[in-house]
Coordinates of C-alpha atoms in Angstrom, one line a residue:
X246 CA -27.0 9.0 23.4
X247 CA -23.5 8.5 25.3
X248 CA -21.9 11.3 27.2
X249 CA -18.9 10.7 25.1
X250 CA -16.2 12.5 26.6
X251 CA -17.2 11.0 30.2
X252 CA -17.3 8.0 29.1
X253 CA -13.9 7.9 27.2
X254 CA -12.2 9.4 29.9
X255 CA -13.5 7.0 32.6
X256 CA -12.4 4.2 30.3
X257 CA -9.1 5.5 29.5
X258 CA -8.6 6.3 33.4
X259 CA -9.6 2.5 34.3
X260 CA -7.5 0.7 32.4
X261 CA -4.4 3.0 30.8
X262 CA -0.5 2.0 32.1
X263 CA -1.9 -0.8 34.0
X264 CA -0.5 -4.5 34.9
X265 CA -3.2 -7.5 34.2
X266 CA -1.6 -8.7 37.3
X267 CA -2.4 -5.3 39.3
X268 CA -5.7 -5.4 41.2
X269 CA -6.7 -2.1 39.9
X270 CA -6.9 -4.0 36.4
X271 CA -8.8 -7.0 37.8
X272 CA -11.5 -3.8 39.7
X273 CA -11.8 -2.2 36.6
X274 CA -12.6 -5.6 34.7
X275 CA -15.1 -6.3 36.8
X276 CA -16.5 -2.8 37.0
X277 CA -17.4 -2.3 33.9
X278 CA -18.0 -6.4 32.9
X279 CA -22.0 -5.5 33.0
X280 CA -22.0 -1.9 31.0
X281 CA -19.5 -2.4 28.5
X282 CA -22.7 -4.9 26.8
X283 CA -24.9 -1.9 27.4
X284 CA -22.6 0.6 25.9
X285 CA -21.2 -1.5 23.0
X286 CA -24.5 -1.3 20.7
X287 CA -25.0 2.8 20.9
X288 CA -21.0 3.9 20.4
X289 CA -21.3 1.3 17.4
X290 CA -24.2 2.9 16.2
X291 CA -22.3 6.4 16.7
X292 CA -19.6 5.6 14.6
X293 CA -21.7 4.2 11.7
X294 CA -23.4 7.4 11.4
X295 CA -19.7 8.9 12.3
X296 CA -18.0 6.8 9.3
X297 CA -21.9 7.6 6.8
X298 CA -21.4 11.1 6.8
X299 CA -18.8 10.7 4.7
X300 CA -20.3 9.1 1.8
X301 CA -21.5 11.1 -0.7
X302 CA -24.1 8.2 -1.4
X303 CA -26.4 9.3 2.0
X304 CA -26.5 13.1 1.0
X305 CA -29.6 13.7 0.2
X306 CA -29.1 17.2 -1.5
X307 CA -28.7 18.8 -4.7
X308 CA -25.4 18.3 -7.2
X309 CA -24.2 21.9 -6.1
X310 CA -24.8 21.1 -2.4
X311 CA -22.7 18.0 -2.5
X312 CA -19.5 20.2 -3.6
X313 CA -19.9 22.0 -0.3
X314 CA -20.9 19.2 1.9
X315 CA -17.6 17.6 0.4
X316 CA -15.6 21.2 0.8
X317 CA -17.1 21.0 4.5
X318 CA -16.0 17.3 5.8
X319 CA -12.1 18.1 3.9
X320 CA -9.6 18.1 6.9
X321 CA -7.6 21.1 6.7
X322 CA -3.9 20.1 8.0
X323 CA -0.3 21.4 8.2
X324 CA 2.4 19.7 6.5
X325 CA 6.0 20.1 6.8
X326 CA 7.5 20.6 3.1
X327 CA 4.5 20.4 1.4
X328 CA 1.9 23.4 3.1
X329 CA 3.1 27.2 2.0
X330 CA 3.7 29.0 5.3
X331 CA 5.1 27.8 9.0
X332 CA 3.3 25.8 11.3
X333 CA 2.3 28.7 13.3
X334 CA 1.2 30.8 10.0
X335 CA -1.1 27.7 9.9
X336 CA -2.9 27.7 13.1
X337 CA -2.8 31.6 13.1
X338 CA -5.0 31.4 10.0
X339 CA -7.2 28.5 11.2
X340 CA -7.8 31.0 14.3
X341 CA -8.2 33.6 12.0
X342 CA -11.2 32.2 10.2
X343 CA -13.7 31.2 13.1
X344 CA -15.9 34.1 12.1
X345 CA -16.2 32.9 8.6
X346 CA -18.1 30.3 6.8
X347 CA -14.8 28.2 6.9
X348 CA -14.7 28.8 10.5
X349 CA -18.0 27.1 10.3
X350 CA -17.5 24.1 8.1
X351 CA -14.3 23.4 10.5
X352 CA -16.6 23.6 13.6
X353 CA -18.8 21.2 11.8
X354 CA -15.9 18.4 10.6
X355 CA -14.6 18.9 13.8
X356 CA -17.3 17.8 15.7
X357 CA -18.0 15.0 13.0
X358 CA -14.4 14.0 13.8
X359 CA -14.6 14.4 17.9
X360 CA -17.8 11.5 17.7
X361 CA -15.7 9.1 15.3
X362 CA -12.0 9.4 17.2
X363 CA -13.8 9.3 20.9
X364 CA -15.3 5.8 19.4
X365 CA -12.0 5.0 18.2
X366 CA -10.7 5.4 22.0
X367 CA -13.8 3.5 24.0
X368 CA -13.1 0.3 21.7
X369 CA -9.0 0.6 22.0
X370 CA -10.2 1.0 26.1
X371 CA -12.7 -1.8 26.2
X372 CA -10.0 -4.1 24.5
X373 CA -7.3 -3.6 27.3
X374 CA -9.8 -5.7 29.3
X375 CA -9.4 -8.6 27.0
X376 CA -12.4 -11.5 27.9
X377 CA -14.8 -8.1 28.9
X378 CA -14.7 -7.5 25.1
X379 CA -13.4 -10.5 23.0
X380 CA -15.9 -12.4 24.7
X381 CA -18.4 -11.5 23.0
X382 CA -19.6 -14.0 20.0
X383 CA -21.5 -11.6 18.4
X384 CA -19.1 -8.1 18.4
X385 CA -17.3 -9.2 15.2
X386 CA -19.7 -9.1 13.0
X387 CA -20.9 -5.5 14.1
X388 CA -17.6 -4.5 14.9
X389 CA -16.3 -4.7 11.1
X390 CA -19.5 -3.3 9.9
X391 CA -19.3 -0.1 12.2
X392 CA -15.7 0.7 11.3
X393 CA -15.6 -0.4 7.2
X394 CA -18.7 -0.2 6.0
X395 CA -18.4 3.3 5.1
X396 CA -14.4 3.4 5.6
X397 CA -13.2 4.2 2.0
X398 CA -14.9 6.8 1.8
X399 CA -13.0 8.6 4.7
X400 CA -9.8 10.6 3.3
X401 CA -6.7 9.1 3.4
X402 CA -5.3 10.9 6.7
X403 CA -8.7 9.7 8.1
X404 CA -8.2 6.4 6.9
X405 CA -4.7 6.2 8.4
X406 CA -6.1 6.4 11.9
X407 CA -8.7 4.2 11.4
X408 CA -5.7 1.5 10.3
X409 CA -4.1 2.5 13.4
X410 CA -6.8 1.6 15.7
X411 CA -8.1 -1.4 13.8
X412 CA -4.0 -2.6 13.9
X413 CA -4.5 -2.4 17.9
X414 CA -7.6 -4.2 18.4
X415 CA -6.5 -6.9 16.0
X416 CA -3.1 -7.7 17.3
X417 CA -4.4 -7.5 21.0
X418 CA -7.0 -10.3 20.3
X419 CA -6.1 -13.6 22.8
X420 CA -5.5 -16.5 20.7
X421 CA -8.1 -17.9 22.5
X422 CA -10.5 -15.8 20.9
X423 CA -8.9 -15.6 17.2
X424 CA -10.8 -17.9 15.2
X425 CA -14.6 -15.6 16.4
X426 CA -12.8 -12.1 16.4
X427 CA -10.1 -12.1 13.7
X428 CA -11.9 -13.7 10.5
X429 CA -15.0 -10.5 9.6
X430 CA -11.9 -8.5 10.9
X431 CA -9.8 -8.6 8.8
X432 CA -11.2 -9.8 6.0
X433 CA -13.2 -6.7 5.9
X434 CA -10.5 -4.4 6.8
X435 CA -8.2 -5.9 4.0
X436 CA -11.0 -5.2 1.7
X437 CA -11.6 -2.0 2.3
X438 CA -7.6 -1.0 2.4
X439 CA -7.4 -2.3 -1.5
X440 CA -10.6 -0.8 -2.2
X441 CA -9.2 2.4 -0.6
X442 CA -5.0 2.6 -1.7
X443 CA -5.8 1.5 -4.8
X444 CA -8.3 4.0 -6.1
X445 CA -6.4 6.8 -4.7
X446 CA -3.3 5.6 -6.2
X447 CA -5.6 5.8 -9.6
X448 CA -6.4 9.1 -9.2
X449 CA -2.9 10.4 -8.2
X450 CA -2.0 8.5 -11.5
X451 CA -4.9 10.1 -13.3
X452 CA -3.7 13.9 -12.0
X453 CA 0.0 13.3 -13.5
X454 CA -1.1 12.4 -16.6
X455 CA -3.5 15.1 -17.0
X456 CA -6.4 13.2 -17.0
X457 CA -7.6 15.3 -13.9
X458 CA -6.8 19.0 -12.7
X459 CA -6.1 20.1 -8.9
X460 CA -3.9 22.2 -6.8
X461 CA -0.1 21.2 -7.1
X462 CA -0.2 21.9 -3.5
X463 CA -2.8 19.5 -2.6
X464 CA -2.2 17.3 -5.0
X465 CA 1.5 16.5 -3.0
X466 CA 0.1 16.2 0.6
X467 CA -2.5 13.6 -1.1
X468 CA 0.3 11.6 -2.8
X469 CA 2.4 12.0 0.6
X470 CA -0.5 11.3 2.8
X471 CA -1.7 7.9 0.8
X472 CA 2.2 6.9 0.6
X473 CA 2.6 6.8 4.6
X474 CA -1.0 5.0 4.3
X475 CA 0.4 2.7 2.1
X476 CA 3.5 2.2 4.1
X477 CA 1.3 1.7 7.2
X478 CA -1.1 -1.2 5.6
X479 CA 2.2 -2.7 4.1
X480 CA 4.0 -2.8 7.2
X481 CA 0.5 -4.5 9.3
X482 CA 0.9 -7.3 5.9
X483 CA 4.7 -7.8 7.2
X484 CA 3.6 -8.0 11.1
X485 CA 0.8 -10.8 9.9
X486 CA 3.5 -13.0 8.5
X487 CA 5.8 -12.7 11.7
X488 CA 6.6 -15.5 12.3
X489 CA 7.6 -14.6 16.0
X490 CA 4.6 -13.4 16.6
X491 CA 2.5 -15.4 19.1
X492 CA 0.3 -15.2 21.7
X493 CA 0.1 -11.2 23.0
X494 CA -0.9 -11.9 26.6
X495 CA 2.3 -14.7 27.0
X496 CA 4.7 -13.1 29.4
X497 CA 6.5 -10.0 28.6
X498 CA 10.2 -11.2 27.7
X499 CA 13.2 -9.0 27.1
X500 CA 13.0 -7.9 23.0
X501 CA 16.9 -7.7 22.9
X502 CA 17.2 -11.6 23.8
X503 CA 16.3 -13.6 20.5
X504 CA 13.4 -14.9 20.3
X505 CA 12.1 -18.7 19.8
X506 CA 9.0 -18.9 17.2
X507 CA 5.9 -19.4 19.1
X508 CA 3.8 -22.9 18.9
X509 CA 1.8 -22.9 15.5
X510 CA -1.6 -22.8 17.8
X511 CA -0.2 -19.6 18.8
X512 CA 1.1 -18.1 15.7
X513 CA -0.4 -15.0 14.2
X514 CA 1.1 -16.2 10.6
X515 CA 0.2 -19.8 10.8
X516 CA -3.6 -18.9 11.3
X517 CA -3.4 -16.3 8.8
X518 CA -2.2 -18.7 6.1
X519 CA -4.7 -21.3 7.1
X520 CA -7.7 -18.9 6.5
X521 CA -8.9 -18.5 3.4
X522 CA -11.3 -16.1 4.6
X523 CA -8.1 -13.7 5.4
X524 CA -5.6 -14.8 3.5
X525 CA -7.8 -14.2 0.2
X526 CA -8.1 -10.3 0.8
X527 CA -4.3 -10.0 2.2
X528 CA -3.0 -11.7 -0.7
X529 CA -5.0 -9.7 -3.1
X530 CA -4.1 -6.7 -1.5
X531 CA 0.3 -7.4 -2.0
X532 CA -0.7 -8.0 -5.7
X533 CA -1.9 -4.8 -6.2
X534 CA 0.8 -3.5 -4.0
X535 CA 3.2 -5.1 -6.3
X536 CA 1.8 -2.0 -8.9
X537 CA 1.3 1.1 -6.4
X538 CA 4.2 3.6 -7.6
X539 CA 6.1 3.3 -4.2
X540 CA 9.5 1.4 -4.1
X541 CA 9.3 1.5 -0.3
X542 CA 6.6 -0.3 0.3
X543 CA 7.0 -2.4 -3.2
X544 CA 10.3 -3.5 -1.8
X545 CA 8.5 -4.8 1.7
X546 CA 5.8 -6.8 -0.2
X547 CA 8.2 -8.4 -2.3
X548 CA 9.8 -9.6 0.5
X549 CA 6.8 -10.6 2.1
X550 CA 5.4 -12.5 -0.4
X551 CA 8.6 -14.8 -1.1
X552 CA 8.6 -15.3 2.5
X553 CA 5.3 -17.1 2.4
X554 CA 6.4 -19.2 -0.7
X555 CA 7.3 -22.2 0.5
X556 CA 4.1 -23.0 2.9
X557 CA 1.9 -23.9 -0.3
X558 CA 4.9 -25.5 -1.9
X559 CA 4.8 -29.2 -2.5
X560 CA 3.9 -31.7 -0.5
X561 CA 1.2 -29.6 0.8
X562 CA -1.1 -30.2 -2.4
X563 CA -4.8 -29.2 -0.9
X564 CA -7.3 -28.1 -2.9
X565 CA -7.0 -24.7 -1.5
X566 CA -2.8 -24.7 -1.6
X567 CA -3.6 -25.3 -5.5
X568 CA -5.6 -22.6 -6.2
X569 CA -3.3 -20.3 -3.9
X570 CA -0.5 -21.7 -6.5
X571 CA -1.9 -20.8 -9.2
X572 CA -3.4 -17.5 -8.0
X573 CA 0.3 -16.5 -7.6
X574 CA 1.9 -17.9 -10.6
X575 CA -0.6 -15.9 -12.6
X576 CA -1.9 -12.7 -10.7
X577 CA 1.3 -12.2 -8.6
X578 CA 3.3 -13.7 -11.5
X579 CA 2.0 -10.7 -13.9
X580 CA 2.4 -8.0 -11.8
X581 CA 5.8 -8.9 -11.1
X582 CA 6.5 -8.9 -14.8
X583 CA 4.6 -6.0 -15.3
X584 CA 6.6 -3.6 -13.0
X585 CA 9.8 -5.5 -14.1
X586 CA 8.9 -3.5 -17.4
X587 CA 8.0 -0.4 -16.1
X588 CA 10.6 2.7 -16.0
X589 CA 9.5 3.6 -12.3
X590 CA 10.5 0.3 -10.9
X591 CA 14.2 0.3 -12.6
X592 CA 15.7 0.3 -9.2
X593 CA 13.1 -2.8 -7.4
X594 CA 13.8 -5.0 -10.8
X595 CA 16.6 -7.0 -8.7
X596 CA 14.0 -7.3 -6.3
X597 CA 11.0 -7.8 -8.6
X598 CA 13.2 -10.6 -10.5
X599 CA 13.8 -12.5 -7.2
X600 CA 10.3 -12.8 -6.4
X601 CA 9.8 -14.2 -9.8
X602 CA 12.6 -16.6 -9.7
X603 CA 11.4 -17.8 -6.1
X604 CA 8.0 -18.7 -7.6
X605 CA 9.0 -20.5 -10.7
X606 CA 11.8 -22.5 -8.9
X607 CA 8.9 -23.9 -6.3
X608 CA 6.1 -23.9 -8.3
X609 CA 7.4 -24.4 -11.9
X610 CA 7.1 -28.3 -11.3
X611 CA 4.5 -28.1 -10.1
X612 CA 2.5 -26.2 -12.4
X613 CA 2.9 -25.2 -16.2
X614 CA 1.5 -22.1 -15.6
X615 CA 4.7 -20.1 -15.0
X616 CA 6.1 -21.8 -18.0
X617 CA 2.9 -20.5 -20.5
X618 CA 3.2 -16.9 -18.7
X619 CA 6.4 -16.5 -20.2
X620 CA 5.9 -18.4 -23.4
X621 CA 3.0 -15.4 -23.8
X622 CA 5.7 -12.9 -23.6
X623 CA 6.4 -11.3 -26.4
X624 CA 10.1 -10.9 -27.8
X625 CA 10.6 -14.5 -25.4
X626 CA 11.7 -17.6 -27.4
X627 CA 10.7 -21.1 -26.3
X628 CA 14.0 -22.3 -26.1
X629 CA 14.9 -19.4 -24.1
X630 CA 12.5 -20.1 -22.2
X631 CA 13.4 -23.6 -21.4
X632 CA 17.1 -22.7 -20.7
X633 CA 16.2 -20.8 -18.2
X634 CA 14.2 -23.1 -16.5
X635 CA 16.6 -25.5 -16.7
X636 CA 19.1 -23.7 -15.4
X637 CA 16.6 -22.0 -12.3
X638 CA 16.2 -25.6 -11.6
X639 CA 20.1 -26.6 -11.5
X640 CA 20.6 -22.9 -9.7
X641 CA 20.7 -22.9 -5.7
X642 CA 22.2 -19.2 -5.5
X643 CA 19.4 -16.4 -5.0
X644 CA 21.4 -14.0 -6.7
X645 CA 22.5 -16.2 -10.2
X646 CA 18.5 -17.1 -10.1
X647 CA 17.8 -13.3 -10.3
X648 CA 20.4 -12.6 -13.3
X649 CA 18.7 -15.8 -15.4
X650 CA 15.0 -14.0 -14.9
X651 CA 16.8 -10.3 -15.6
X652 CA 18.8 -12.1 -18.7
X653 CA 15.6 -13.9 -19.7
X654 CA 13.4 -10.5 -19.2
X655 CA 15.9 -8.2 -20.9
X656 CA 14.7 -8.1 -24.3
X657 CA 11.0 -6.5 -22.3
X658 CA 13.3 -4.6 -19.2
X659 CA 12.2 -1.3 -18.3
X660 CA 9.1 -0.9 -21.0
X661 CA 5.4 -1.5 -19.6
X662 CA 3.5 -4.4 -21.4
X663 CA 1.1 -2.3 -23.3
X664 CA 4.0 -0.8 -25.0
X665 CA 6.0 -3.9 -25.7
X666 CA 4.8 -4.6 -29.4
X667 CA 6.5 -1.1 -30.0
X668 CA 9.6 -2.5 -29.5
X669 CA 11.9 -4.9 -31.6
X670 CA 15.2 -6.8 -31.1
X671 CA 17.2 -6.5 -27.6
X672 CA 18.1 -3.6 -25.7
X673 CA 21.6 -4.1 -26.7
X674 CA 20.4 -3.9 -30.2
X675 CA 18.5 -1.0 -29.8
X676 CA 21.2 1.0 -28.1
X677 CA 23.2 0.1 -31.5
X678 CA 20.3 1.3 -33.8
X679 CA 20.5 4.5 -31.4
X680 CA 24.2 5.1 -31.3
X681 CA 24.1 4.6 -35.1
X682 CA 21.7 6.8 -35.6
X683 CA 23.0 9.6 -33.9
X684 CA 26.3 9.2 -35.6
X685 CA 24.7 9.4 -38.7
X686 CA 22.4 12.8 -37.9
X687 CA 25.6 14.0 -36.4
X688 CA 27.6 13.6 -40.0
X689 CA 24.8 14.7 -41.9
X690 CA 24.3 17.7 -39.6
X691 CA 27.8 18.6 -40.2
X692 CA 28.6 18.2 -43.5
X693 CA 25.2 20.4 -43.8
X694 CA 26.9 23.3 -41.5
X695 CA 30.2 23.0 -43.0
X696 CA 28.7 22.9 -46.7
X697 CA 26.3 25.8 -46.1
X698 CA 28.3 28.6 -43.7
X699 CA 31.6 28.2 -45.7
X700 CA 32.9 31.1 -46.2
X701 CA 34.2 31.9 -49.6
X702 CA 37.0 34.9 -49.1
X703 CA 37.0 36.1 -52.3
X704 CA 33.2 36.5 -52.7
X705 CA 31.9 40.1 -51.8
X706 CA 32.7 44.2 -52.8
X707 CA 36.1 45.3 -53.6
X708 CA 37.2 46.9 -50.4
X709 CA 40.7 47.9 -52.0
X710 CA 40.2 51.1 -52.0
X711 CA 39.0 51.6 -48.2
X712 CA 42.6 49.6 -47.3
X713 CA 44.2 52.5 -49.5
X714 CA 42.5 55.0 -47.2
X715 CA 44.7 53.7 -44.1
X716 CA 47.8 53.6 -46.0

């Protein structure tokens, strides 16, 4: 067993607001070259155990005992906007409670949480000292294992600084030390992020429609907690495919002063997009992305995505470039489409339909397959069809691209695809129907009023003799 907080503070000490070129660095390198090897294996094993408690899979009690090991490892937090109460009214009642079996439960997550965020700082420390430990050929595969094995079933503000510190070690890795270090990296860590966003996006989904009951309360710090987790794996996607991004131990520069794009041996994106092994689970991940009910971060990927385009573009015709092709003109194709129709994403169709006009106009000649997506539309003509294309083809201008895809789309616009055989003619003609419609319940509702509250003056008693009465 480690003395944790000894050893995180003598870590942190050694290495934290230091130079590689001071000689302090270059002591505390070479202090700690021989125990970081002896240290590694037992704070892995730490936060496995750290990262298993958390999955309802390795409690070994009783269906009633499981609801309060789950009420016990819940993170209670404040939350400006969302939590009842002020900040202080929050810790006053946290203080409150130490004598109570919630007072317990808290001592108990705490602790739970102490072990797993004191791991979290020994790796972030051992990586300031670079060849110490990326040198090592066999961390990776232990490494990813320790932190994701277990890591969806962490909460979503647990999961958020689990991203954060899995962001630091992986953009601090030397290239020289990439191809060993990055690959069970990320691949596992993009794994377990759409494993992770995407069923809590399900279940937020699940809770508006009713499916599933909760607190209002909790239910908006989950959906505001998972949307900044969501933004924070989105914006990691968009600092993969920098393409400024280069080697992190090249000389500091000044950030203002633009900057050149780095050797493709040196690039973060180039290496990216030449592993399958990565790209496969990124790529997947800004599909699903493409779906999550969050315009920011929906707006990012879009962006993202089209910015990646052209490197499996022709003349780069690989097996692997192929089946990336035609990964995107179906899966990303569909999604595209699919939010295109969706009420929520009214305001991203602009950038929806750019996406989609980006990847027909390189791939389309490619590859039929955007063609037949289209054709399978329903409400879409062939010969619509193939005036757009035509015309996407003729088309250099990003914006008139993105009116032919809206113009071609506009009969579907705005209506989700299960719900498209609901619908007939074009929106225009629908608005008619409606407008015709109301005009005609209108009339009928008024000649109905008019023809049954008429008031006949002559129908009632004979008051004539009160009106004598008054002279």
């Amino acid at each position: 067993m480690l003395p944790l907080r000894g050893t995180k503070t003598m870590l942190a000490v050694s290495t934290d607001k230091l130079k590689k070129s001071a000689p302090a660095y270059s002591v505390a390198c070479t202090m700690w070259h021989d125990l970081i090897p002896q240290i590694l294996p037992t704070l892995l094993q730490l936060l496995s155990h750290a990262h298993a408690f958390h999955n309802p899979a390795n409690w070994a009690v009783s269906q009633e005992m499981k609801l309060v090991v789950e009420r016990i490892l819940t993170d209670r937090f404040w939350q400006a906007g969302i939590s009842t109460g002020s900040r202080d009214d929050f810790y006053a009642k946290i203080t409150a409670s130490k004598s109570t079996l919630e007072g317990f439960a808290s001592s108990v997550r705490g602790k739970i949480r102490a072990v797993r965020e004191s791991c979290y700082s020994m790796l972030f420390s051992m990586s300031r000292m670079r060849h110490q430990f990326y040198g090592f050929a066999e961390l990776p595969g232990p490494l990813s294992e320790a932190l994701f094995k277990d890591s969806e079933h962490l909460s979503s503000h647990q999961f958020s600084v689990l991203l954060n510190i899995s962001r630091c070690l992986i953009d601090d890795c030397p290239v020289q030390y990439r191809n060993q270090f990055l690959p069970p990296m990320l691949a596992t860590l993009f794994r377990s992020i759409d494993r992770k966003i995407t069923t809590e996006w399900e279940i937020i989904e699940q809770r508006k429609s009713g499916i599933s009951d909760g607190d209002l309360t909790d239910e908006m710090k989950s959906e505001s907690v998972l949307r900044q987790l969501t933004y924070s794996a989105v914006i990691m996607v968009a600092s993969l495919f920098d393409p400024q991004r280069g080697d992190p131990d090249r000389a500091e520069t000044d950030p203002s002063a633009p900057q050149p794009n780095p050797e493709p041996s040196d690039s973060i994106r180039h290496f990216v997009l030449s592993s399958p092994e990565i790209f496969e689970p990124v790529m997947l991940f800004c599909t699903h992305a493409l779906r999550m009910r969050d315009t920011r971060c929906c707006s990012i990927i879009t962006r993202v995505v089209r910015s990646i385009l052209s490197d499996f573009a022709p003349p780069n015709n690989s097996p692997t470039t192929e089946t990336i092709r035609e990964f995107i003109c179906t899966d990303v194709l569909k999604a595209c489409i699919t939010s295109v129709h969706e009420s929520y994403f009214v305001d991203m169709q602009k950038d929806l339909a750019q996406l989609i006009a980006s990847i027909w106009v390189l791939y389309g000649f490619v590859t039929p397959t955007p063609r037949a997506l289209f054709l399978s539309l329903p409400g879409i003509t062939e010969d619509k069809v193939s005036q757009t294309e035509a015309q996407l083809q003729r088309c250099s201008s990003p914006r008139q691209q993105r009116a032919l895809i809206l113009e071609l789309l506009e009969p579907l616009r705005g209506v989700s695809i299960s719900e498209q055989g609901k619908i007939l003619g074009s929106r225009e003609e629908r608005r008619k129907a409606r407008t015709t419609l109301q005009e005609r319940y209108m009339t009928n509702e008024m000649e109905t009023q008019q023809e049954t509250h008429r008031v006949d003056i002559n129908d009632g008693p004979d008051l004539s003799g009160v009106a004598d009465m008054f002279g």
